[in-house]
Amino acid sequence: MEPTDELPLPPYVTKEDVVFALRAVSVHAPVQRPDGEHCRKDDSRHPCRLHRWGRRVLSERGLTDGQIQTLVDGGTVVLP
């Protein structure tokens, strides 16, 4: 197994983790640059570590990509 730079997931995904994950996904959103997509917050290649972590936490909670996007866009979904 190769080492990665991925942030660890919490052992149990709580509602508080969902709030932090949603913030990470929203703040570390992609912006288009001439050389490709970059993170809006830290200018690293998108998706950055925090964006990936946020998506993984939200997926672990049972949210689909569509539901995650709805939340990022300011909508609401029922948490599983």
Short mmCIF file of C-alpha atoms in Angstrom, two decimals:
data_model
loop_
_atom_site.label_atom_id
_atom_site.label_comp_id
_atom_site.label_asym_id
_atom_site.label_seq_id
_atom_site.Cartn_x
_atom_site.Cartn_y
_atom_site.Cartn_z
CA MET A 1 0.00 0.00 0.00
CA GLU A 2 1.39 3.39 -1.00
CA PRO A 3 1.33 6.26 1.49
CA THR A 4 -1.00 9.11 0.58
CA ASP A 5 -1.47 12.66 1.75
CA GLU A 6 -5.18 12.10 2.42
CA LEU A 7 -6.62 13.48 5.63
CA PRO A 8 -8.10 10.78 7.87
CA LEU A 9 -11.83 10.41 8.15
CA PRO A 10 -13.44 10.71 11.57
CA PRO A 11 -14.28 7.32 13.10
CA TYR A 12 -17.99 8.26 13.20
CA VAL A 13 -19.38 11.01 10.99
CA THR A 14 -21.45 13.32 13.18
CA LYS A 15 -23.62 16.26 12.16
CA GLU A 16 -20.77 18.55 13.27
CA ASP A 17 -18.41 16.69 10.88
CA VAL A 18 -20.96 17.25 8.10
CA VAL A 19 -20.90 21.01 8.81
CA PHE A 20 -17.08 21.08 8.68
CA ALA A 21 -17.03 18.95 5.53
CA LEU A 22 -19.56 21.16 3.78
CA ARG A 23 -17.48 24.21 4.65
CA ALA A 24 -14.35 22.51 3.29
CA VAL A 25 -16.07 21.62 0.01
CA SER A 26 -17.53 25.13 -0.35
CA VAL A 27 -14.43 27.13 0.57
CA HIS A 28 -12.04 24.91 -1.38
CA ALA A 29 -14.11 25.10 -4.57
CA PRO A 30 -12.53 25.00 -8.04
CA VAL A 31 -11.59 28.04 -10.08
CA GLN A 32 -10.46 27.83 -13.69
CA ARG A 33 -6.90 28.98 -14.47
CA PRO A 34 -5.07 28.86 -17.81
CA ASP A 35 -3.28 25.68 -16.67
CA GLY A 36 -6.41 23.95 -15.32
CA GLU A 37 -8.59 23.92 -12.23
CA HIS A 38 -7.14 25.15 -8.94
CA CYS A 39 -8.46 25.46 -5.40
CA ARG A 40 -10.01 28.87 -4.80
CA LYS A 41 -8.61 28.98 -1.25
CA ASP A 42 -5.02 27.73 -1.50
CA ASP A 43 -4.36 27.73 -5.27
CA SER A 44 -3.26 24.07 -5.29
CA ARG A 45 -4.53 21.72 -7.97
CA HIS A 46 -8.22 21.01 -7.60
CA PRO A 47 -9.47 18.99 -5.84
CA CYS A 48 -7.17 19.89 -2.93
CA ARG A 49 -6.80 17.76 0.21
CA LEU A 50 -9.52 19.57 2.16
CA HIS A 51 -12.00 19.43 -0.71
CA ARG A 52 -11.37 15.69 -1.12
CA TRP A 53 -11.69 15.18 2.65
CA GLY A 54 -15.00 17.06 2.71
CA ARG A 55 -16.40 15.01 -0.16
CA ARG A 56 -15.30 11.76 1.49
CA VAL A 57 -16.91 12.73 4.81
CA LEU A 58 -20.17 13.69 3.10
CA SER A 59 -20.13 10.48 1.06
CA GLU A 60 -19.43 8.47 4.21
CA ARG A 61 -22.52 10.10 5.75
CA GLY A 62 -24.49 8.69 2.79
CA LEU A 63 -24.87 11.78 0.61
CA THR A 64 -24.72 11.44 -3.15
CA ASP A 65 -22.74 13.77 -5.42
CA GLY A 66 -26.00 15.45 -6.40
CA GLN A 67 -26.99 16.03 -2.78
CA ILE A 68 -23.54 17.42 -1.99
CA GLN A 69 -23.83 19.83 -4.92
CA THR A 70 -27.29 20.88 -3.75
CA LEU A 71 -25.84 21.74 -0.33
CA VAL A 72 -22.91 23.65 -1.88
CA ASP A 73 -25.39 25.62 -3.99
CA GLY A 74 -27.26 26.64 -0.81
CA GLY A 75 -30.07 24.11 -1.02
CA THR A 76 -31.19 21.66 1.62
CA VAL A 77 -31.27 17.89 1.78
CA VAL A 78 -32.33 15.42 4.45
CA LEU A 79 -29.29 13.89 6.11
CA PRO A 80 -29.35 10.09 6.16
#
